[in-house]
Structure formats: C-alpha cells, structure tokens
Short mmCIF file of C-alpha atoms and ligand atoms in Angstrom, two decimals:
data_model
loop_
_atom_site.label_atom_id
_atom_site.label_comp_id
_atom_site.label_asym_id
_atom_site.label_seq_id
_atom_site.Cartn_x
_atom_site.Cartn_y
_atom_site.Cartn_z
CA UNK A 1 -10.54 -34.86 4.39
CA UNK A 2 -11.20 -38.24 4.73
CA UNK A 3 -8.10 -39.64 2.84
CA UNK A 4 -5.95 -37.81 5.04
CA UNK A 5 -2.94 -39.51 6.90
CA UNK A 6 -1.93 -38.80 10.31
CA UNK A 7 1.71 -39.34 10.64
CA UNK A 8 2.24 -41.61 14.01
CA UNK A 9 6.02 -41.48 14.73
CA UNK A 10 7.76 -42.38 11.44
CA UNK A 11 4.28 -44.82 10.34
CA UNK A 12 1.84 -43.10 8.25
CA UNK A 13 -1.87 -43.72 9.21
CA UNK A 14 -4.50 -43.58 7.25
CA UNK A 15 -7.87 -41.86 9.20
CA UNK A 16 -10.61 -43.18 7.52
CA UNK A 17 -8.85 -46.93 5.75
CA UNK A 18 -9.72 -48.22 2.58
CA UNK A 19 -12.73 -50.41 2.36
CA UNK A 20 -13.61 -49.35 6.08
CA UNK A 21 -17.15 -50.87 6.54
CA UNK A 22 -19.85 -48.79 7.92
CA UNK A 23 -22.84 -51.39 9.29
CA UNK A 24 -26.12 -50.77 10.21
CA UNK A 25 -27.01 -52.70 13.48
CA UNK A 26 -30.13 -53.02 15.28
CA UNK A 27 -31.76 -50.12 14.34
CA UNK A 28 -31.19 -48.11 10.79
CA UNK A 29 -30.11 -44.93 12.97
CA UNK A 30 -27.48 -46.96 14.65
CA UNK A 31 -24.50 -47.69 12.87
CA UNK A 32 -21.00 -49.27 13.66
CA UNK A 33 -17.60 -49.95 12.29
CA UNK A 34 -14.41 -51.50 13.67
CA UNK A 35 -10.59 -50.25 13.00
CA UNK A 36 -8.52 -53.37 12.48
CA UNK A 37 -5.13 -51.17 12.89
CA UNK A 38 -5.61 -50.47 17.02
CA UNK A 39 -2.25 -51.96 17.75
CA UNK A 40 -0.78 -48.81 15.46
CA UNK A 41 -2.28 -46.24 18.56
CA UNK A 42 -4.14 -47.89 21.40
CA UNK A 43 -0.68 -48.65 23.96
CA UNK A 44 0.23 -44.91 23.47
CA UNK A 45 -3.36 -43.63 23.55
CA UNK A 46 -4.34 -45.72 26.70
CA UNK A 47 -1.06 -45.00 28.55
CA UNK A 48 -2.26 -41.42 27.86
CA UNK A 49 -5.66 -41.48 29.30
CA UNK A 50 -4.08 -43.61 32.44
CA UNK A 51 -2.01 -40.76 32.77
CA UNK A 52 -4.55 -38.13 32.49
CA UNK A 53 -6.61 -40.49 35.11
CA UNK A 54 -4.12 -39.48 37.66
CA UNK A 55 -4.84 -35.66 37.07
CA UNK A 56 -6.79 -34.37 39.93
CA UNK A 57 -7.49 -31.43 38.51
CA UNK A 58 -8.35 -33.03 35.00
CA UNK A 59 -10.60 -35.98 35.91
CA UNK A 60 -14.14 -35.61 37.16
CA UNK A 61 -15.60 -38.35 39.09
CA UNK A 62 -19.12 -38.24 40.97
CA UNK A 63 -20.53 -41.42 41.75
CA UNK A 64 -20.72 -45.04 40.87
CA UNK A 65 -23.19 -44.61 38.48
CA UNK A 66 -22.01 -41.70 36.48
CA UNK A 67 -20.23 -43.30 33.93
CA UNK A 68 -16.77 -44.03 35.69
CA UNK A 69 -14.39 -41.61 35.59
CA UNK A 70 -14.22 -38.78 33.06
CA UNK A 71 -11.32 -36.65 31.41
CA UNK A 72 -13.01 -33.85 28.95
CA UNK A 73 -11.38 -32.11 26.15
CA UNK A 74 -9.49 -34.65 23.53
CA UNK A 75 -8.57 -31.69 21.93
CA UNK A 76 -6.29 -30.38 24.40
CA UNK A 77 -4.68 -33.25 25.24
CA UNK A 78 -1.17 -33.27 23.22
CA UNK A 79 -1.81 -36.35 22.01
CA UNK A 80 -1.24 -37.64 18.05
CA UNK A 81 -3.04 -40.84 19.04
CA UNK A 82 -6.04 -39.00 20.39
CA UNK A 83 -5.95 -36.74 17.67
CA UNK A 84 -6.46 -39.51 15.10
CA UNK A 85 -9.53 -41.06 16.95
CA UNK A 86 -10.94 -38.12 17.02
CA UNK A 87 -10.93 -37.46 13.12
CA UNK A 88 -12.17 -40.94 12.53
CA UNK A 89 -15.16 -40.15 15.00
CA UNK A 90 -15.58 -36.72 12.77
CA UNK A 91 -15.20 -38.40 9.41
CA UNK A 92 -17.83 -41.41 10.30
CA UNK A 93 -20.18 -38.23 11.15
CA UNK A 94 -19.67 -37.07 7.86
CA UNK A 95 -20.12 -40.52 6.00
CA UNK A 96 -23.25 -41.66 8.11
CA UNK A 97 -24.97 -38.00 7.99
CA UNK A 98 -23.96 -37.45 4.66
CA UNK A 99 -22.73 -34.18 5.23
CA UNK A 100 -19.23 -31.89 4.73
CA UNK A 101 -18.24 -30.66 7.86
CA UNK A 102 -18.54 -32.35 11.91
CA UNK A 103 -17.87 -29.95 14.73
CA UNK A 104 -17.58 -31.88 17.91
CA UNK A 105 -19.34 -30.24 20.52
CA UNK A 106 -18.18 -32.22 23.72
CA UNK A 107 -15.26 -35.24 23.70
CA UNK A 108 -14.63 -36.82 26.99
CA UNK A 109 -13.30 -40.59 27.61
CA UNK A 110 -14.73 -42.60 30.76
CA UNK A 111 -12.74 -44.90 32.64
CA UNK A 112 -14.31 -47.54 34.55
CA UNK A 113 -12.55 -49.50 37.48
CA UNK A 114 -14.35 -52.46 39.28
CA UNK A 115 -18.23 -51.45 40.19
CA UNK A 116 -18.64 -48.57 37.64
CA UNK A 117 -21.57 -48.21 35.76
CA UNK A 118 -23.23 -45.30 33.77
CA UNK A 119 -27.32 -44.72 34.49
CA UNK A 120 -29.56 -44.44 31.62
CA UNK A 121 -29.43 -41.02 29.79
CA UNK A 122 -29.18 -38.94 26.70
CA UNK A 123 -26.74 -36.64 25.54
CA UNK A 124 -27.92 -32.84 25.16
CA UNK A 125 -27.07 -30.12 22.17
CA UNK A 126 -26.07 -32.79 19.97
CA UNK A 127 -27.03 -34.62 16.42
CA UNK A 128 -25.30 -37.49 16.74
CA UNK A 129 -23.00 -39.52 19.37
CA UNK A 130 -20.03 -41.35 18.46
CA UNK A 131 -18.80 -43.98 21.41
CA UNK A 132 -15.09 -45.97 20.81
CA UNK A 133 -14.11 -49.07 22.75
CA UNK A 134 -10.59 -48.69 23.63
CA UNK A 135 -10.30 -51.37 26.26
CA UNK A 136 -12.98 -53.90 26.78
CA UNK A 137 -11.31 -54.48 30.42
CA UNK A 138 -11.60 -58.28 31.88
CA UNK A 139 -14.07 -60.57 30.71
CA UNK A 140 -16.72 -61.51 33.38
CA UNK A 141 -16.80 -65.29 33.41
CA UNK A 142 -20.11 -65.30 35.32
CA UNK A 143 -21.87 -62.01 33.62
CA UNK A 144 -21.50 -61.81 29.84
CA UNK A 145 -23.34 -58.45 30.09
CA UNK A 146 -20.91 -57.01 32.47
CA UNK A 147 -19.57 -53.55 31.30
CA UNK A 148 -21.68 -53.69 28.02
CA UNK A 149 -22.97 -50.73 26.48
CA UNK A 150 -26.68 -50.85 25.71
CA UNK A 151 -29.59 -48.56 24.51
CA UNK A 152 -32.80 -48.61 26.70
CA UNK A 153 -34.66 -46.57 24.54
CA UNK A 154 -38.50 -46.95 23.52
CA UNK A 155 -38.52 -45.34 20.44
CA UNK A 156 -36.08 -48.61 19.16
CA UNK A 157 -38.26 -51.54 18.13
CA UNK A 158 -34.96 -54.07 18.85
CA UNK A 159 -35.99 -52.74 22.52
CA UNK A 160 -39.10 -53.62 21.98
CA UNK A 161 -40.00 -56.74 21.21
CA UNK A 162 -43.06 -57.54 23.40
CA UNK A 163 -45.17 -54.08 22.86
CA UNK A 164 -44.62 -50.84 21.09
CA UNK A 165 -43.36 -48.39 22.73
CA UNK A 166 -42.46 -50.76 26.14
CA UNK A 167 -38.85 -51.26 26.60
CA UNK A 168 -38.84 -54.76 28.00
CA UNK A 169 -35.47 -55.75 26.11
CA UNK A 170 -32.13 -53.48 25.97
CA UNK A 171 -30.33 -53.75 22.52
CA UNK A 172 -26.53 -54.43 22.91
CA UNK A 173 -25.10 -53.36 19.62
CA UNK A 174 -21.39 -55.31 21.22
CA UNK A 175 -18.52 -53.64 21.26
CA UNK A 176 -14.96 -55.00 21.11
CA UNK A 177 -11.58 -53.10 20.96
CA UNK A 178 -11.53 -50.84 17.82
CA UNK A 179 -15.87 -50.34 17.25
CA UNK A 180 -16.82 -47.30 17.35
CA UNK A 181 -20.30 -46.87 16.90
CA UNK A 182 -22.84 -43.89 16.10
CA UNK A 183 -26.52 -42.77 17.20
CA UNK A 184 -28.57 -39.94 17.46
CA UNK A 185 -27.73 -38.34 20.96
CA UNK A 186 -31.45 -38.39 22.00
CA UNK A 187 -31.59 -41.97 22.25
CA UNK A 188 -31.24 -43.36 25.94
CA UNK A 189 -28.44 -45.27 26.43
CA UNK A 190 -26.35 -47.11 29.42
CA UNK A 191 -23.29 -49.52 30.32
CA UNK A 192 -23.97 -52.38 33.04
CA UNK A 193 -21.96 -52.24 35.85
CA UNK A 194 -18.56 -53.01 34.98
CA UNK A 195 -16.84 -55.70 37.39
CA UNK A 196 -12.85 -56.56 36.34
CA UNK A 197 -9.64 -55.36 37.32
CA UNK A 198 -8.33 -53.97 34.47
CA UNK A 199 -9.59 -50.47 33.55
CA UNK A 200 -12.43 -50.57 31.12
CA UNK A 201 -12.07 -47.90 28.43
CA UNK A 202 -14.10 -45.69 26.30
CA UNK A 203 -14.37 -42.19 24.20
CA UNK A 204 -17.30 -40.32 23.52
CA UNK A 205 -17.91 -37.05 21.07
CA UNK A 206 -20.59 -35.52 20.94
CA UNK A 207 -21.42 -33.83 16.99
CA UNK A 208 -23.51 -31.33 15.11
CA UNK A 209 -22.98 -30.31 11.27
CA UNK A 210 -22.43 -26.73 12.79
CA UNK A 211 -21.32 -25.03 15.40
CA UNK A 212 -23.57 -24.03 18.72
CA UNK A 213 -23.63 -21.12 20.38
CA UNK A 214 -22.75 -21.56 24.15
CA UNK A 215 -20.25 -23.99 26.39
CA UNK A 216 -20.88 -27.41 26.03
CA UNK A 217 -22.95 -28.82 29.12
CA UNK A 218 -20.71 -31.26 31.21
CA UNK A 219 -23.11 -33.21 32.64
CA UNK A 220 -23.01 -36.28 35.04
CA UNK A 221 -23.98 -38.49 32.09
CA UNK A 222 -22.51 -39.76 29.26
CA UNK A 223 -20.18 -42.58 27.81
FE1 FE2 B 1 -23.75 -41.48 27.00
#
C-alpha cells in the first residue's frame, strides 16, 4: 500500500516517497520524518481547513488552552489533499510499528490564532499518535519556543535530565512545515502558547493496528 500514488489534479503523488527517512529523535519511541513535496498539497489543503474553520457547526472551540480550534473527521472532508496526509500518517504507522494494517481511530486538525495553546495531556484508546505541521504560523522574534510542540512526560529521560522520573526539562522534538512525527499516545504532550498572526496549523490521528469497539472520545485535548 505504501507505493501507492494519489493522483492530485493531473500530478501523480507518491504517498510514502522513495528514500523517505524515518528518524529516531529524542527518545527511541519517538520518531519523525519530513515530506519535502508540501508545495504539491499544502495551499489547497490549508485553504481547506481555513474553510472548514469558518464552519460553525464543524469546528469545536472551548478555551484558550484546549488546543486552538478543532475540525474532526479528515475522512469526511472531500478533500484529495487531506486524503493523502492521511495515508502517509497510516503508512508511517505501519513502517514504525512494523505492522500491516493502521486504522485511525480519531483525526482532527487544530488551528491556533494569536494566544492559543494546548495544556498537557495524553491521547486515550490509542497505540500511537501521529502529529503534522502544516503551517508553522509567524516566527516569534522574542520567544523561540512560541507555538512549539513539546512532550512533558516523565517516563522520557530527554525530560529528564536532572533526576529520574522528575520532569524538569520538556523535549522539543522541532517541527517545521512537512514533519510529521509519531509517539505512543500515552505520553504527555503540549504546544506553548502560540503568539503570531498568521494561523498556526496542525493534524493529528490517532492509530491502533485494529479496530475498537465504541465512538472515538472527542475530548478537550489533543494536537
Ligand atoms: Fe495531543
């Protein structure tokens, strides 16, 4: 499944590119890789989401700290750009785990204007978690940590580099347009408040090798 091509207007893509890298970073249950070919869907896939953001009945916002703003569902979207993200996020599943088959559970994308942040938390009925950067938003001249994605987690030595066990440190992995990055959903995570005017721009999936019984649980949490 993984040599398949998505067919983008008349442009062929390829879902999972030859010689894609797949890094470890920071921790051997972290891993990360970065699509070179974003110009191919990001303007059609973020013109998308901006119009989904206008959606009152589609996007779910709570408060400042619950991850921006969210639009569930990828799959229902209508979307050929979408629809390729989402395999890669499926076939890097299937490379990292080692396994045949990745059934998302839960896809949503957050949007973050100026002031959004997401608290720290985990992601429920889920193996792993795959998060893309879409659109870093503005650069904060005065905060290099503004709007980056970070795991606060004790059971990561690289957030732990004073004691065992004591999270005195929270490990960036750094994300730039095109990483998409994968962890096991247990591990507590959260983006620093996000000051710019440009929208900042992600998509999450949640993923088991199987599928569970049930609804997913939309929660407040989660990029
Ligand atoms: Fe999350």
């Amino acid at each position: 499944m993984d040599n398949d091509v998505i067919q983008l207007g008349l442009k062929p893509i390829e879902v999972w590119p030859k010689d894609q890298i797949i890094e470890t970073c920071g921790n051997p249950t972290i891993c990360s890789t970065h699509f070179l070919d974003v110009q191919e869907y990001h303007p059609r896939l973020i013109a998308k989401i901006l119009e989904l953001e206008e959606h009152q009945r589609l996007r779910k916002r709570s408060f400042r700290g619950a991850c921006g703003t969210k639009i569930h569902h990828l799959d229902t979207w209508l979307n050929t750009e979408a629809e390729l993200i989402s395999l890669r996020a499926r076939a890097f599943f299937r490379r990292v785990l080692e396994c045949e088959d990745a059934v998302v559970d839960l896809s949503w994308a957050n949007i973050y204007r100026n002031g959004d942040f997401c608290m720290p938390h985990s992601h429920v009925r889920s193996t792993a978690s795959v998060v893309y950067c879409v659109e870093t938003g503005d650069e904060d001249v005065e905060d290099s940590l503004s709007g980056q994605f970070g795991f606060v987690d004790p059971r990561l030595s690289s957030c732990c580099p004073d004691q065992e066990g004591c999270v005195t440190k929270p490990f960036y992995p750094g994300m730039k347009m095109g990483t998409m990055i994968i962890f096991p959903s247990q591990l507590v995570h959260t983006v620093n408040a996000y000051l710019g005017k440009r929208p900042r721009i992600t998509l999450s999936w949640n993923i088991n090798k199987n599928p569970l019984p049930g609804s997913p649980l939309i929660t407040n949490a989660g990029e």
